[in-house]
Amino acid sequence: AAGVIQSPRHLIKEKRETATLKCYPIPRHDTVYWYQQGPGQDPQFLISFYEKMQSDKGSIPDRFSAQQFSDYHSELNMSSLELGDSALYFCASSLTSPGQSHYGYTFGSGTRLTVV
Amino acid sequence: AQSVTQLDSHVSVSEGTPVLLRCNYSSSYSPSLFWYVQHPNKGLQLLLKYTSAATLVKGINGFEAEFKKSETSFHLTKPSAHMSDAAEYFCVVGGGNKLTFGTGTQLKVEL
């Protein structure tokens, strides 16, 4: 079965550079979530999109932005990178029912970003 | 609002003995509850999920969890631990527009 695809798998950037992470949800899933997991930390919610509109916002820095496109894939754009941005970035997707229940939460394998 | 508490940050068991990882939750919604496992340097893998069907949920690799609404608990169990079960386990509550993760329980399996 198709899963959530994230690219790239690994990324190395220098301080103050920019990075773009991509997430391709499971077909027919309409909701995408981004999480950041620092070394030894539990995943922290960054932002989510439902039907191409931002649906919730967590602890996402102002230097980061994200969007969901017409084909439901999402991109997380990170500018002015800092050493502390080094982390594993997970994307998840789900199908949202009219009653706002979510089914089929599935995570991608993550993008490991290292800022040097 | 929702939250999840994993009561033990570390659990150590001997191979072949039962595993119990404890999780309590709170949620303003009818919650969806999940257990994910993460092996070192790997992504999150879904073990099992509860979405208002049967209260006893069976997952992969012999794990199961029981949803107890009166106790707001969703503890993860396995009858007999295997060395390959050593990993970090996250209890997760879903509702609204996001998932809320517990802080994780590190499971160590000894010979």
PDB file of C-alpha atoms in Angstrom:
ATOM      1  CA  ALA A   1       0.000   0.000   0.000  1.00  0.00           C
ATOM      2  CA  ALA A   2       1.138   3.539  -0.657  1.00  0.00           C
ATOM      3  CA  GLY A   3       2.595   5.354   2.319  1.00  0.00           C
ATOM      4  CA  VAL A   4       3.482   8.924   3.156  1.00  0.00           C
ATOM      5  CA  ILE A   5       6.556   9.914   1.168  1.00  0.00           C
ATOM      6  CA  GLN A   6       8.988  12.490   2.454  1.00  0.00           C
ATOM      7  CA  SER A   7      11.914  13.929   0.586  1.00  0.00           C
ATOM      8  CA  PRO A   8      14.754  14.248   0.939  1.00  0.00           C
ATOM      9  CA  ARG A   9      15.593  11.574   3.521  1.00  0.00           C
ATOM     10  CA  HIS A  10      18.673  13.442   4.681  1.00  0.00           C
ATOM     11  CA  LEU A  11      19.697  17.059   4.266  1.00  0.00           C
ATOM     12  CA  ILE A  12      22.771  18.950   5.401  1.00  0.00           C
ATOM     13  CA  LYS A  13      22.702  22.740   5.357  1.00  0.00           C
ATOM     14  CA  GLU A  14      24.872  25.500   6.715  1.00  0.00           C
ATOM     15  CA  LYS A  15      23.723  28.143   9.168  1.00  0.00           C
ATOM     16  CA  ARG A  16      21.638  30.902   7.615  1.00  0.00           C
ATOM     17  CA  GLU A  17      20.830  28.789   4.550  1.00  0.00           C
ATOM     18  CA  THR A  18      17.312  27.781   3.527  1.00  0.00           C
ATOM     19  CA  ALA A  19      15.804  24.324   3.232  1.00  0.00           C
ATOM     20  CA  THR A  20      12.629  22.930   1.707  1.00  0.00           C
ATOM     21  CA  LEU A  21      11.156  19.651   2.893  1.00  0.00           C
ATOM     22  CA  LYS A  22       8.458  17.880   0.908  1.00  0.00           C
ATOM     23  CA  CYS A  23       5.661  15.564   1.964  1.00  0.00           C
ATOM     24  CA  TYR A  24       3.412  13.508  -0.291  1.00  0.00           C
ATOM     25  CA  PRO A  25       0.383  12.175   1.610  1.00  0.00           C
ATOM     26  CA  ILE A  26      -1.397   8.917   1.091  1.00  0.00           C
ATOM     27  CA  PRO A  27      -3.753   9.188  -1.903  1.00  0.00           C
ATOM     28  CA  ARG A  28      -7.152  10.647  -0.943  1.00  0.00           C
ATOM     29  CA  HIS A  29      -5.864  11.903   2.404  1.00  0.00           C
ATOM     30  CA  ASP A  30      -6.806  15.550   2.746  1.00  0.00           C
ATOM     31  CA  THR A  31      -4.947  16.561   5.915  1.00  0.00           C
ATOM     32  CA  VAL A  32      -1.200  16.945   6.391  1.00  0.00           C
ATOM     33  CA  TYR A  33       0.682  17.502   9.640  1.00  0.00           C
ATOM     34  CA  TRP A  34       4.291  18.477  10.293  1.00  0.00           C
ATOM     35  CA  TYR A  35       6.240  17.499  13.408  1.00  0.00           C
ATOM     36  CA  GLN A  36       9.757  18.271  14.577  1.00  0.00           C
ATOM     37  CA  GLN A  37      11.701  15.822  16.729  1.00  0.00           C
ATOM     38  CA  GLY A  38      14.942  17.103  18.182  1.00  0.00           C
ATOM     39  CA  PRO A  39      17.648  14.718  19.464  1.00  0.00           C
ATOM     40  CA  GLY A  40      16.271  12.807  22.430  1.00  0.00           C
ATOM     41  CA  GLN A  41      12.972  14.717  22.290  1.00  0.00           C
ATOM     42  CA  ASP A  42       9.412  13.671  21.595  1.00  0.00           C
ATOM     43  CA  PRO A  43       7.818  14.936  18.385  1.00  0.00           C
ATOM     44  CA  GLN A  44       6.480  18.499  18.571  1.00  0.00           C
ATOM     45  CA  PHE A  45       3.600  19.640  16.415  1.00  0.00           C
ATOM     46  CA  LEU A  46       4.476  22.427  13.978  1.00  0.00           C
ATOM     47  CA  ILE A  47       1.536  23.006  11.649  1.00  0.00           C
ATOM     48  CA  SER A  48      -1.285  21.258   9.804  1.00  0.00           C
ATOM     49  CA  PHE A  49      -3.298  21.772   6.635  1.00  0.00           C
ATOM     50  CA  TYR A  50      -6.771  20.613   5.669  1.00  0.00           C
ATOM     51  CA  GLU A  51      -7.928  20.988   2.088  1.00  0.00           C
ATOM     52  CA  LYS A  52      -5.008  23.315   1.313  1.00  0.00           C
ATOM     53  CA  MET A  53      -5.813  25.702   4.147  1.00  0.00           C
ATOM     54  CA  GLN A  54      -3.852  25.975   7.382  1.00  0.00           C
ATOM     55  CA  SER A  55      -5.948  24.235  10.025  1.00  0.00           C
ATOM     56  CA  ASP A  56      -3.777  24.484  13.133  1.00  0.00           C
ATOM     57  CA  LYS A  57      -0.478  25.955  14.196  1.00  0.00           C
ATOM     58  CA  GLY A  58       1.860  24.757  16.898  1.00  0.00           C
ATOM     59  CA  SER A  59       5.369  25.719  17.888  1.00  0.00           C
ATOM     60  CA  ILE A  60       6.517  26.669  14.412  1.00  0.00           C
ATOM     61  CA  PRO A  61       9.162  29.433  14.306  1.00  0.00           C
ATOM     62  CA  ASP A  62       8.440  32.543  12.254  1.00  0.00           C
ATOM     63  CA  ARG A  63      11.428  31.588  10.070  1.00  0.00           C
ATOM     64  CA  PHE A  64       9.463  28.561   8.885  1.00  0.00           C
ATOM     65  CA  SER A  65       6.504  28.544   6.534  1.00  0.00           C
ATOM     66  CA  ALA A  66       4.489  25.781   4.943  1.00  0.00           C
ATOM     67  CA  GLN A  67       1.764  25.250   2.432  1.00  0.00           C
ATOM     68  CA  GLN A  68      -0.353  22.521   0.915  1.00  0.00           C
ATOM     69  CA  PHE A  69      -0.732  22.411  -2.838  1.00  0.00           C
ATOM     70  CA  SER A  70      -3.627  21.454  -5.120  1.00  0.00           C
ATOM     71  CA  ASP A  71      -2.360  17.861  -5.341  1.00  0.00           C
ATOM     72  CA  TYR A  72      -2.347  17.788  -1.483  1.00  0.00           C
ATOM     73  CA  HIS A  73       1.405  17.519  -1.173  1.00  0.00           C
ATOM     74  CA  SER A  74       2.939  19.900   1.341  1.00  0.00           C
ATOM     75  CA  GLU A  75       6.228  21.744   1.632  1.00  0.00           C
ATOM     76  CA  LEU A  76       7.918  23.059   4.748  1.00  0.00           C
ATOM     77  CA  ASN A  77      10.199  25.996   4.000  1.00  0.00           C
ATOM     78  CA  MET A  78      12.857  26.863   6.538  1.00  0.00           C
ATOM     79  CA  SER A  79      14.940  30.016   6.274  1.00  0.00           C
ATOM     80  CA  SER A  80      17.866  31.475   8.228  1.00  0.00           C
ATOM     81  CA  LEU A  81      18.655  28.014   9.538  1.00  0.00           C
ATOM     82  CA  GLU A  82      20.109  27.720  13.017  1.00  0.00           C
ATOM     83  CA  LEU A  83      22.060  24.900  14.629  1.00  0.00           C
ATOM     84  CA  GLY A  84      19.050  24.197  16.834  1.00  0.00           C
ATOM     85  CA  ASP A  85      16.939  23.400  13.786  1.00  0.00           C
ATOM     86  CA  SER A  86      18.824  20.119  13.409  1.00  0.00           C
ATOM     87  CA  ALA A  87      16.141  17.513  13.918  1.00  0.00           C
ATOM     88  CA  LEU A  88      14.034  14.827  12.350  1.00  0.00           C
ATOM     89  CA  TYR A  89      11.029  16.349  10.595  1.00  0.00           C
ATOM     90  CA  PHE A  90       8.016  14.093  10.246  1.00  0.00           C
ATOM     91  CA  CYS A  91       5.031  14.532   8.045  1.00  0.00           C
ATOM     92  CA  ALA A  92       1.782  12.647   8.643  1.00  0.00           C
ATOM     93  CA  SER A  93      -1.435  12.502   6.682  1.00  0.00           C
ATOM     94  CA  SER A  94      -5.009  11.544   7.462  1.00  0.00           C
ATOM     95  CA  LEU A  95      -8.500  11.596   6.047  1.00  0.00           C
ATOM     96  CA  THR A  96     -10.813  14.002   7.849  1.00  0.00           C
ATOM     97  CA  SER A  97     -14.448  13.072   8.139  1.00  0.00           C
ATOM     98  CA  PRO A  98     -17.198  15.734   8.129  1.00  0.00           C
ATOM     99  CA  GLY A  99     -17.453  15.291  11.904  1.00  0.00           C
ATOM    100  CA  GLN A 100     -13.777  16.222  12.249  1.00  0.00           C
ATOM    101  CA  SER A 101     -12.703  12.726  13.180  1.00  0.00           C
ATOM    102  CA  HIS A 102      -9.427  11.709  11.646  1.00  0.00           C
ATOM    103  CA  TYR A 103      -8.722   8.318  10.233  1.00  0.00           C
ATOM    104  CA  GLY A 104      -5.641   6.624   9.071  1.00  0.00           C
ATOM    105  CA  TYR A 105      -2.971   8.816  10.626  1.00  0.00           C
ATOM    106  CA  THR A 106       0.165   7.641   8.867  1.00  0.00           C
ATOM    107  CA  PHE A 107       3.634   9.021   9.308  1.00  0.00           C
ATOM    108  CA  GLY A 108       6.361   9.309   6.739  1.00  0.00           C
ATOM    109  CA  SER A 109       9.859   8.102   7.556  1.00  0.00           C
ATOM    110  CA  GLY A 110      11.015  11.640   8.165  1.00  0.00           C
ATOM    111  CA  THR A 111      13.664  13.994   6.847  1.00  0.00           C
ATOM    112  CA  ARG A 112      16.777  14.273   8.968  1.00  0.00           C
ATOM    113  CA  LEU A 113      18.031  17.843   8.765  1.00  0.00           C
ATOM    114  CA  THR A 114      21.519  18.626   9.999  1.00  0.00           C
ATOM    115  CA  VAL A 115      22.569  22.256  10.230  1.00  0.00           C
ATOM    116  CA  VAL A 116      26.317  22.805  10.437  1.00  0.00           C
TER     117      VAL A 116
ATOM    118  CA  ALA B   1      -7.792  20.436  24.591  1.00  0.00           C
ATOM    119  CA  GLN B   2      -6.024  17.139  24.935  1.00  0.00           C
ATOM    120  CA  SER B   3      -3.030  15.747  26.738  1.00  0.00           C
ATOM    121  CA  VAL B   4      -1.320  12.433  27.258  1.00  0.00           C
ATOM    122  CA  THR B   5       0.856  11.205  30.102  1.00  0.00           C
ATOM    123  CA  GLN B   6       3.186   8.266  29.877  1.00  0.00           C
ATOM    124  CA  LEU B   7       3.753   7.264  33.446  1.00  0.00           C
ATOM    125  CA  ASP B   8       7.182   5.671  33.032  1.00  0.00           C
ATOM    126  CA  SER B   9      10.080   7.186  31.134  1.00  0.00           C
ATOM    127  CA  HIS B  10      12.047   3.906  31.290  1.00  0.00           C
ATOM    128  CA  VAL B  11      10.899   0.304  31.617  1.00  0.00           C
ATOM    129  CA  SER B  12      13.240  -2.653  31.851  1.00  0.00           C
ATOM    130  CA  VAL B  13      12.092  -6.271  31.471  1.00  0.00           C
ATOM    131  CA  SER B  14      13.713  -9.639  30.951  1.00  0.00           C
ATOM    132  CA  GLU B  15      13.238 -11.414  27.649  1.00  0.00           C
ATOM    133  CA  GLY B  16      10.185 -13.662  27.789  1.00  0.00           C
ATOM    134  CA  THR B  17       8.439 -11.699  30.553  1.00  0.00           C
ATOM    135  CA  PRO B  18       5.361  -9.489  30.128  1.00  0.00           C
ATOM    136  CA  VAL B  19       5.551  -5.855  29.061  1.00  0.00           C
ATOM    137  CA  LEU B  20       3.320  -3.083  30.428  1.00  0.00           C
ATOM    138  CA  LEU B  21       3.699   0.498  29.217  1.00  0.00           C
ATOM    139  CA  ARG B  22       1.273   2.873  30.871  1.00  0.00           C
ATOM    140  CA  CYS B  23      -0.572   5.776  29.272  1.00  0.00           C
ATOM    141  CA  ASN B  24      -3.272   8.116  30.558  1.00  0.00           C
ATOM    142  CA  TYR B  25      -4.993  10.703  28.425  1.00  0.00           C
ATOM    143  CA  SER B  26      -7.428  13.579  28.539  1.00  0.00           C
ATOM    144  CA  SER B  27      -9.420  14.884  25.622  1.00  0.00           C
ATOM    145  CA  SER B  28     -12.363  17.172  24.954  1.00  0.00           C
ATOM    146  CA  TYR B  29     -13.312  14.977  22.013  1.00  0.00           C
ATOM    147  CA  SER B  30     -14.042  11.312  21.600  1.00  0.00           C
ATOM    148  CA  PRO B  31     -10.395  10.479  21.275  1.00  0.00           C
ATOM    149  CA  SER B  32      -8.483   8.438  18.796  1.00  0.00           C
ATOM    150  CA  LEU B  33      -5.587   6.778  20.592  1.00  0.00           C
ATOM    151  CA  PHE B  34      -2.437   5.320  19.143  1.00  0.00           C
ATOM    152  CA  TRP B  35       0.778   3.640  20.146  1.00  0.00           C
ATOM    153  CA  TYR B  36       3.825   4.222  17.973  1.00  0.00           C
ATOM    154  CA  VAL B  37       7.240   2.605  18.258  1.00  0.00           C
ATOM    155  CA  GLN B  38      10.493   4.239  17.256  1.00  0.00           C
ATOM    156  CA  HIS B  39      13.704   2.279  16.919  1.00  0.00           C
ATOM    157  CA  PRO B  40      16.985   4.225  17.057  1.00  0.00           C
ATOM    158  CA  ASN B  41      17.422   6.555  14.092  1.00  0.00           C
ATOM    159  CA  LYS B  42      14.219   5.247  12.536  1.00  0.00           C
ATOM    160  CA  GLY B  43      10.808   6.722  11.812  1.00  0.00           C
ATOM    161  CA  LEU B  44       7.610   6.238  13.772  1.00  0.00           C
ATOM    162  CA  GLN B  45       5.843   2.936  13.213  1.00  0.00           C
ATOM    163  CA  LEU B  46       2.200   2.435  14.146  1.00  0.00           C
ATOM    164  CA  LEU B  47       1.687  -0.447  16.568  1.00  0.00           C
ATOM    165  CA  LEU B  48      -2.060  -0.129  17.026  1.00  0.00           C
ATOM    166  CA  LYS B  49      -4.890   2.369  17.211  1.00  0.00           C
ATOM    167  CA  TYR B  50      -8.241   2.813  18.928  1.00  0.00           C
ATOM    168  CA  THR B  51     -10.971   4.695  17.087  1.00  0.00           C
ATOM    169  CA  SER B  52     -14.168   3.974  19.084  1.00  0.00           C
ATOM    170  CA  ALA B  53     -14.630   0.372  17.994  1.00  0.00           C
ATOM    171  CA  ALA B  54     -13.568  -2.551  20.201  1.00  0.00           C
ATOM    172  CA  THR B  55     -11.969  -1.464  23.472  1.00  0.00           C
ATOM    173  CA  LEU B  56      -9.320  -4.179  23.275  1.00  0.00           C
ATOM    174  CA  VAL B  57      -7.108  -3.421  20.322  1.00  0.00           C
ATOM    175  CA  LYS B  58      -4.643  -5.881  18.866  1.00  0.00           C
ATOM    176  CA  GLY B  59      -1.626  -4.567  17.035  1.00  0.00           C
ATOM    177  CA  ILE B  60       1.471  -5.822  15.317  1.00  0.00           C
ATOM    178  CA  ASN B  61       4.248  -7.902  16.872  1.00  0.00           C
ATOM    179  CA  GLY B  62       1.974  -9.305  19.598  1.00  0.00           C
ATOM    180  CA  PHE B  63       1.182  -5.972  21.236  1.00  0.00           C
ATOM    181  CA  GLU B  64      -2.285  -5.021  22.409  1.00  0.00           C
ATOM    182  CA  ALA B  65      -3.882  -2.183  24.338  1.00  0.00           C
ATOM    183  CA  GLU B  66      -7.141  -1.742  26.206  1.00  0.00           C
ATOM    184  CA  PHE B  67      -9.113   1.489  26.141  1.00  0.00           C
ATOM    185  CA  LYS B  68     -10.629   2.142  29.581  1.00  0.00           C
ATOM    186  CA  LYS B  69     -12.766   5.243  29.494  1.00  0.00           C
ATOM    187  CA  SER B  70     -13.488   5.205  33.240  1.00  0.00           C
ATOM    188  CA  GLU B  71      -9.770   5.266  33.972  1.00  0.00           C
ATOM    189  CA  THR B  72      -8.823   7.417  30.935  1.00  0.00           C
ATOM    190  CA  SER B  73      -6.117   4.890  30.227  1.00  0.00           C
ATOM    191  CA  PHE B  74      -4.741   3.134  27.176  1.00  0.00           C
ATOM    192  CA  HIS B  75      -1.969   0.879  28.483  1.00  0.00           C
ATOM    193  CA  LEU B  76       0.149  -1.156  26.064  1.00  0.00           C
ATOM    194  CA  THR B  77       0.901  -4.790  26.863  1.00  0.00           C
ATOM    195  CA  LYS B  78       2.681  -7.777  25.413  1.00  0.00           C
ATOM    196  CA  PRO B  79       2.711 -11.241  27.021  1.00  0.00           C
ATOM    197  CA  SER B  80       6.341 -12.030  26.279  1.00  0.00           C
ATOM    198  CA  ALA B  81       9.078  -9.510  25.487  1.00  0.00           C
ATOM    199  CA  HIS B  82      11.596 -10.095  22.735  1.00  0.00           C
ATOM    200  CA  MET B  83      14.985  -8.457  22.357  1.00  0.00           C
ATOM    201  CA  SER B  84      13.782  -6.760  19.176  1.00  0.00           C
ATOM    202  CA  ASP B  85      11.111  -4.921  21.208  1.00  0.00           C
ATOM    203  CA  ALA B  86      13.758  -2.656  22.715  1.00  0.00           C
ATOM    204  CA  ALA B  87      12.825   0.805  21.450  1.00  0.00           C
ATOM    205  CA  GLU B  88      11.012   3.977  22.432  1.00  0.00           C
ATOM    206  CA  TYR B  89       7.237   3.871  22.573  1.00  0.00           C
ATOM    207  CA  PHE B  90       4.943   6.858  22.200  1.00  0.00           C
ATOM    208  CA  CYS B  91       1.335   7.030  23.309  1.00  0.00           C
ATOM    209  CA  VAL B  92      -0.557   9.505  21.143  1.00  0.00           C
ATOM    210  CA  VAL B  93      -4.022  11.054  21.377  1.00  0.00           C
ATOM    211  CA  GLY B  94      -5.689  12.408  18.272  1.00  0.00           C
ATOM    212  CA  GLY B  95      -8.457  14.947  18.129  1.00  0.00           C
ATOM    213  CA  GLY B  96      -9.206  18.260  16.557  1.00  0.00           C
ATOM    214  CA  ASN B  97      -6.543  19.001  14.021  1.00  0.00           C
ATOM    215  CA  LYS B  98      -3.465  17.374  15.465  1.00  0.00           C
ATOM    216  CA  LEU B  99      -1.911  14.545  17.365  1.00  0.00           C
ATOM    217  CA  THR B 100      -0.521  15.051  20.846  1.00  0.00           C
ATOM    218  CA  PHE B 101       2.422  12.876  21.795  1.00  0.00           C
ATOM    219  CA  GLY B 102       3.406  11.567  25.189  1.00  0.00           C
ATOM    220  CA  THR B 103       7.006  12.028  26.235  1.00  0.00           C
ATOM    221  CA  GLY B 104       7.855   8.441  25.388  1.00  0.00           C
ATOM    222  CA  THR B 105       8.821   5.307  27.309  1.00  0.00           C
ATOM    223  CA  GLN B 106      12.177   3.710  26.641  1.00  0.00           C
ATOM    224  CA  LEU B 107      11.799  -0.073  26.781  1.00  0.00           C
ATOM    225  CA  LYS B 108      14.906  -2.078  27.591  1.00  0.00           C
ATOM    226  CA  VAL B 109      14.870  -5.856  27.191  1.00  0.00           C
ATOM    227  CA  GLU B 110      17.532  -7.853  28.996  1.00  0.00           C
ATOM    228  CA  LEU B 111      18.625 -11.436  28.515  1.00  0.00           C
TER     229      LEU B 111
END
